[in-house]
PDB file of C-alpha atoms in Angstrom:
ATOM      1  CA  UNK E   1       0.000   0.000   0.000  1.00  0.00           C
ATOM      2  CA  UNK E   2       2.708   2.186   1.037  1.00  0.00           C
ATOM      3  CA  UNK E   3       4.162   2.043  -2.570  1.00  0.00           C
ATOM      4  CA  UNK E   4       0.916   3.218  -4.025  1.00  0.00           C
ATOM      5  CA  UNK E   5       0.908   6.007  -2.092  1.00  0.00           C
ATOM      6  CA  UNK E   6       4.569   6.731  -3.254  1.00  0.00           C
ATOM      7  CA  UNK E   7       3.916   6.878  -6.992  1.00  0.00           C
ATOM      8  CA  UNK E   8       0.751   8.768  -6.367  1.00  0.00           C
ATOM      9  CA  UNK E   9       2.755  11.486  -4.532  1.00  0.00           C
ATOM     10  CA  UNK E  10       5.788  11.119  -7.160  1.00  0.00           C
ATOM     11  CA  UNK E  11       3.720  11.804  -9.758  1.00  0.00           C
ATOM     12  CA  UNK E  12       2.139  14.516  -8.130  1.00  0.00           C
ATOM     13  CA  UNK E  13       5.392  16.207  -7.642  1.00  0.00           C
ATOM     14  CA  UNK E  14       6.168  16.024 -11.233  1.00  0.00           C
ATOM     15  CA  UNK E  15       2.854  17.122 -12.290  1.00  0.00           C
ATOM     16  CA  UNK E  16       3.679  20.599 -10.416  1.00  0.00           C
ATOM     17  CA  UNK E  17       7.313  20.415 -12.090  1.00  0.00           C
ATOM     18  CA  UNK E  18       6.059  20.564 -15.460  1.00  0.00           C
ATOM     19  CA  UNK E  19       3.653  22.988 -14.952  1.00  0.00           C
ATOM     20  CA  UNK E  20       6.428  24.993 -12.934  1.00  0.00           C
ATOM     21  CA  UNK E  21       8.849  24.525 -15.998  1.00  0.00           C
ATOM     22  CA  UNK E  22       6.074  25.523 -18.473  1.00  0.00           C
ATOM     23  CA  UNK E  23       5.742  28.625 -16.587  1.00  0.00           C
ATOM     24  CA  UNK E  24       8.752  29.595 -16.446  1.00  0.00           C
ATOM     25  CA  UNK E  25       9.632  28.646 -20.521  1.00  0.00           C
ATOM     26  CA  UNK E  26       6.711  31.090 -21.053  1.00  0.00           C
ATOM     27  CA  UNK E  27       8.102  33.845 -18.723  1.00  0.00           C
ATOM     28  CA  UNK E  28      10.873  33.836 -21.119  1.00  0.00           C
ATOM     29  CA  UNK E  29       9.350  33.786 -24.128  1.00  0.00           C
ATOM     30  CA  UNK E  30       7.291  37.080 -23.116  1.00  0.00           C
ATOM     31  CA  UNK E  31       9.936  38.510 -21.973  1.00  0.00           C
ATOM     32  CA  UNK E  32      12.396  38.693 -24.772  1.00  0.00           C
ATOM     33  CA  UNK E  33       9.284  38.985 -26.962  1.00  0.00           C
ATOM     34  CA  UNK E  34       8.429  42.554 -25.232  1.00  0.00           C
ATOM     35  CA  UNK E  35       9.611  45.216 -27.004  1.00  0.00           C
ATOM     36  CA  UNK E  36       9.261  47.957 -24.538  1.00  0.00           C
ATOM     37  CA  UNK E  37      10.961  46.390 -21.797  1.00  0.00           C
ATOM     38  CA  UNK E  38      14.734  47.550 -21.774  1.00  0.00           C
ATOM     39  CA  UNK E  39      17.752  44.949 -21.721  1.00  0.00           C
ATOM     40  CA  UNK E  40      18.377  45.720 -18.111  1.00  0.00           C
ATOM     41  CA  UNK E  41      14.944  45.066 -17.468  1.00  0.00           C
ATOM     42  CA  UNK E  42      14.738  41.490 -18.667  1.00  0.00           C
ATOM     43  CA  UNK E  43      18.122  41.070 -17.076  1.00  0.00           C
ATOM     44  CA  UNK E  44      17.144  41.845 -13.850  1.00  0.00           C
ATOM     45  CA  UNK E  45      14.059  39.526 -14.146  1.00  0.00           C
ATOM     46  CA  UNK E  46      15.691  36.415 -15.368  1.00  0.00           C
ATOM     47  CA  UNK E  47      18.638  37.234 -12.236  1.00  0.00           C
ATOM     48  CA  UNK E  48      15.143  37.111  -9.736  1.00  0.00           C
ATOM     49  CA  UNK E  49      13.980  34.396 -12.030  1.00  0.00           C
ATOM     50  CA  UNK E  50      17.041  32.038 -11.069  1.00  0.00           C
ATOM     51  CA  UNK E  51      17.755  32.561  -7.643  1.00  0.00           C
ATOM     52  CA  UNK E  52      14.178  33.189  -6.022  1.00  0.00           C
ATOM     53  CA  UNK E  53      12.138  31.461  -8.981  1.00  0.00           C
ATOM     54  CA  UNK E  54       8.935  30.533  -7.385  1.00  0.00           C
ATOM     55  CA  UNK E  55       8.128  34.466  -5.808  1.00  0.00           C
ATOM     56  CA  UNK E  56       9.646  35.709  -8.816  1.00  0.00           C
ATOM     57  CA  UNK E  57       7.417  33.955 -11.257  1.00  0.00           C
ATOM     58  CA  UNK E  58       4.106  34.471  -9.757  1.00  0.00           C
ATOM     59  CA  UNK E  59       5.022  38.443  -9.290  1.00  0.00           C
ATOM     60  CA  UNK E  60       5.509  38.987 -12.931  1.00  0.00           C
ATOM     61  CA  UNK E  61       2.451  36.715 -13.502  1.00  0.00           C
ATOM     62  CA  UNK E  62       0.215  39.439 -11.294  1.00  0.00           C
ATOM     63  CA  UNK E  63       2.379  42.022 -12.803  1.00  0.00           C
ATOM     64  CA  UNK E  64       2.597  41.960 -16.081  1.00  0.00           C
ATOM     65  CA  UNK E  65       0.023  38.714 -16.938  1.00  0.00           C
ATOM     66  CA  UNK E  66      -2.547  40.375 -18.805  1.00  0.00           C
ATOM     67  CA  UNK E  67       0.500  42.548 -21.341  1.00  0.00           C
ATOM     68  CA  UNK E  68       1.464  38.419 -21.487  1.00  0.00           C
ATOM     69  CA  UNK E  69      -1.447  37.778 -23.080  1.00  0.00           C
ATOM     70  CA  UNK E  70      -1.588  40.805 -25.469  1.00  0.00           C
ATOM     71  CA  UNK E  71       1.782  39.940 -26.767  1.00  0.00           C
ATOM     72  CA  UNK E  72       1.221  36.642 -27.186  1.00  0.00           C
ATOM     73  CA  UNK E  73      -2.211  37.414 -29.515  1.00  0.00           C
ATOM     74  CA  UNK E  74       0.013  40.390 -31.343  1.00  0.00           C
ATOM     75  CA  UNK E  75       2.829  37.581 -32.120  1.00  0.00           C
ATOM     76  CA  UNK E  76       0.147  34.632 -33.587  1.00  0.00           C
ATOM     77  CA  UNK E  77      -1.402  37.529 -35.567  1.00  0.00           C
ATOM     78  CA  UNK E  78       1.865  38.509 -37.108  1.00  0.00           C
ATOM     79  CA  UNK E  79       3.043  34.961 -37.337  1.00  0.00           C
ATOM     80  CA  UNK E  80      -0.449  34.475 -39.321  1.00  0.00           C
ATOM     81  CA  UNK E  81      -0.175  37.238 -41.563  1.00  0.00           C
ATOM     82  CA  UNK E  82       2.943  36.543 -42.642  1.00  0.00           C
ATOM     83  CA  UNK E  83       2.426  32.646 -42.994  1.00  0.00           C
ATOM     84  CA  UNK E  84      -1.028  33.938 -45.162  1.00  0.00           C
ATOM     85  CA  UNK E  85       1.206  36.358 -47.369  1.00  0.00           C
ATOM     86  CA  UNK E  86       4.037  33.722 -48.418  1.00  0.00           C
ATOM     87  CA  UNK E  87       1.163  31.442 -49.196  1.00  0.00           C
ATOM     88  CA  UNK E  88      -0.585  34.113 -51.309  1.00  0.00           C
ATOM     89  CA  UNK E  89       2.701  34.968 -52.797  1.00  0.00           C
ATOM     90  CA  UNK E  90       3.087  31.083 -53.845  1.00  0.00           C
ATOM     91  CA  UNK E  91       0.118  30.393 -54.815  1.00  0.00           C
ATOM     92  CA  UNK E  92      -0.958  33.518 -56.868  1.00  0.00           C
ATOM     93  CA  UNK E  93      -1.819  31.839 -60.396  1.00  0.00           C
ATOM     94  CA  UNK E  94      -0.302  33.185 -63.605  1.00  0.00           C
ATOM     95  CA  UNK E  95      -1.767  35.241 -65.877  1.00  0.00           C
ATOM     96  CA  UNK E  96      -2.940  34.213 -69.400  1.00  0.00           C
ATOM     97  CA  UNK E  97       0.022  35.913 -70.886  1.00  0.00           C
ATOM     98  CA  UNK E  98       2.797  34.982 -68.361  1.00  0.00           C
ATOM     99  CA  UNK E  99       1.430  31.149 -68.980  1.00  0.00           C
ATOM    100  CA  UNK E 100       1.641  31.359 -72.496  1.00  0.00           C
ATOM    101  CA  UNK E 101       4.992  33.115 -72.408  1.00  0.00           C
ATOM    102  CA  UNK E 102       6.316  30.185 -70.286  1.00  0.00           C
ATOM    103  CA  UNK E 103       4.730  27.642 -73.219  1.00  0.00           C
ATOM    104  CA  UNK E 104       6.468  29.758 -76.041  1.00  0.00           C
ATOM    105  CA  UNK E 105       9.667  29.241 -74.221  1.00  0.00           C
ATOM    106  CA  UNK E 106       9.402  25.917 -73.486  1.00  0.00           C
ATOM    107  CA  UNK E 107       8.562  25.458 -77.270  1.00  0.00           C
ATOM    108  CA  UNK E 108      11.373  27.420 -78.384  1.00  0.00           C
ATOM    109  CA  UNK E 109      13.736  25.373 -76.228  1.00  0.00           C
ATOM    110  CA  UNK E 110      12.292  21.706 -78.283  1.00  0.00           C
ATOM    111  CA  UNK E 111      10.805  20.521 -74.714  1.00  0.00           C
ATOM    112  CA  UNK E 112       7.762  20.555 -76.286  1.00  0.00           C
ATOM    113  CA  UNK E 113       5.702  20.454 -79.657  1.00  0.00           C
ATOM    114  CA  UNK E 114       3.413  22.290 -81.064  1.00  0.00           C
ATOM    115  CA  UNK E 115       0.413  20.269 -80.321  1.00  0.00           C
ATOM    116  CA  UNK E 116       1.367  20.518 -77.011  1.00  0.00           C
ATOM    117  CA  UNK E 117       1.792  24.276 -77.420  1.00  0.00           C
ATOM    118  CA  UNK E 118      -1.125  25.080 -78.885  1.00  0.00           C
ATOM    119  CA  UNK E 119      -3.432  22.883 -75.590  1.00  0.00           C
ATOM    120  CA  UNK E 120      -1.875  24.826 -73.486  1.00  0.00           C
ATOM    121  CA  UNK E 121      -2.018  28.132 -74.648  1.00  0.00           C
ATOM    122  CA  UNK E 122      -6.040  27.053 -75.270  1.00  0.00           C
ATOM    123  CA  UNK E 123      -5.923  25.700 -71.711  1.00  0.00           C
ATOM    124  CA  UNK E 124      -4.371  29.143 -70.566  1.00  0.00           C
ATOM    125  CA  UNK E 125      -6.908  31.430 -72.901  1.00  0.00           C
ATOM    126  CA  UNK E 126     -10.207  29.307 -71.293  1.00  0.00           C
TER     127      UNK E 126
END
């Protein structure tokens, strides 16, 4: 019974770890991700954040928690809009006359015939 009781309280204790550690790892993140916040600033915090972790952590959690949140939002947003505007820049089809441009080239170089020419400079007009 007494070994039960063990694992149950070991895994407990690594439960609160992880969460601890996740805490922490997102500490971090917001604050080299804060752009106001000076260099001395962040240095002081990650000094408080290794030697008195636990009262450090949950201070910048009630102080600066909700600005955690807004920069978090403010980096997906960007990360979206500039994930959005590669894939619009990739898949942007050609136009008519840049696809039939490509087609007279490739027929110029022999890589294709004129058949194949002509269906798909029909294929680009439709």
């Amino acid at each position: 019974m007494d070994g039960f009781w063990d694992f149950f309280w070991f895994l407990i204790w690594i439960f609160l770890f992880m969460a601890y550690l996740i805490v922490l790892f997102q500490i971090l993140t917001d604050l080299f991700r804060d752009v106001d916040l000076s260099g001395w600033w962040k240095a002081v915090w990650v000094f408080f954040l290794i030697f008195v972790p636990m009262l450090t952590a949950l201070i910048y959690l009630i102080a600066r928690g909700r600005g955690m949140a807004q920069r978090s939002m403010s980096a997906a947003k960007e990360a979206k809009s500039a994930t959005d505007d590669y894939i619009k820049s990739v898949a942007t089809p050609a136009s008519p006359a840049d696809q039939i441009a490509s087609a007279k080239k490739l027929l110029d170089e022999g890589t294709i015939t004129p058949e194949e020419f002509a269906s798909l400079k029909a294929k680009a007009l439709a």
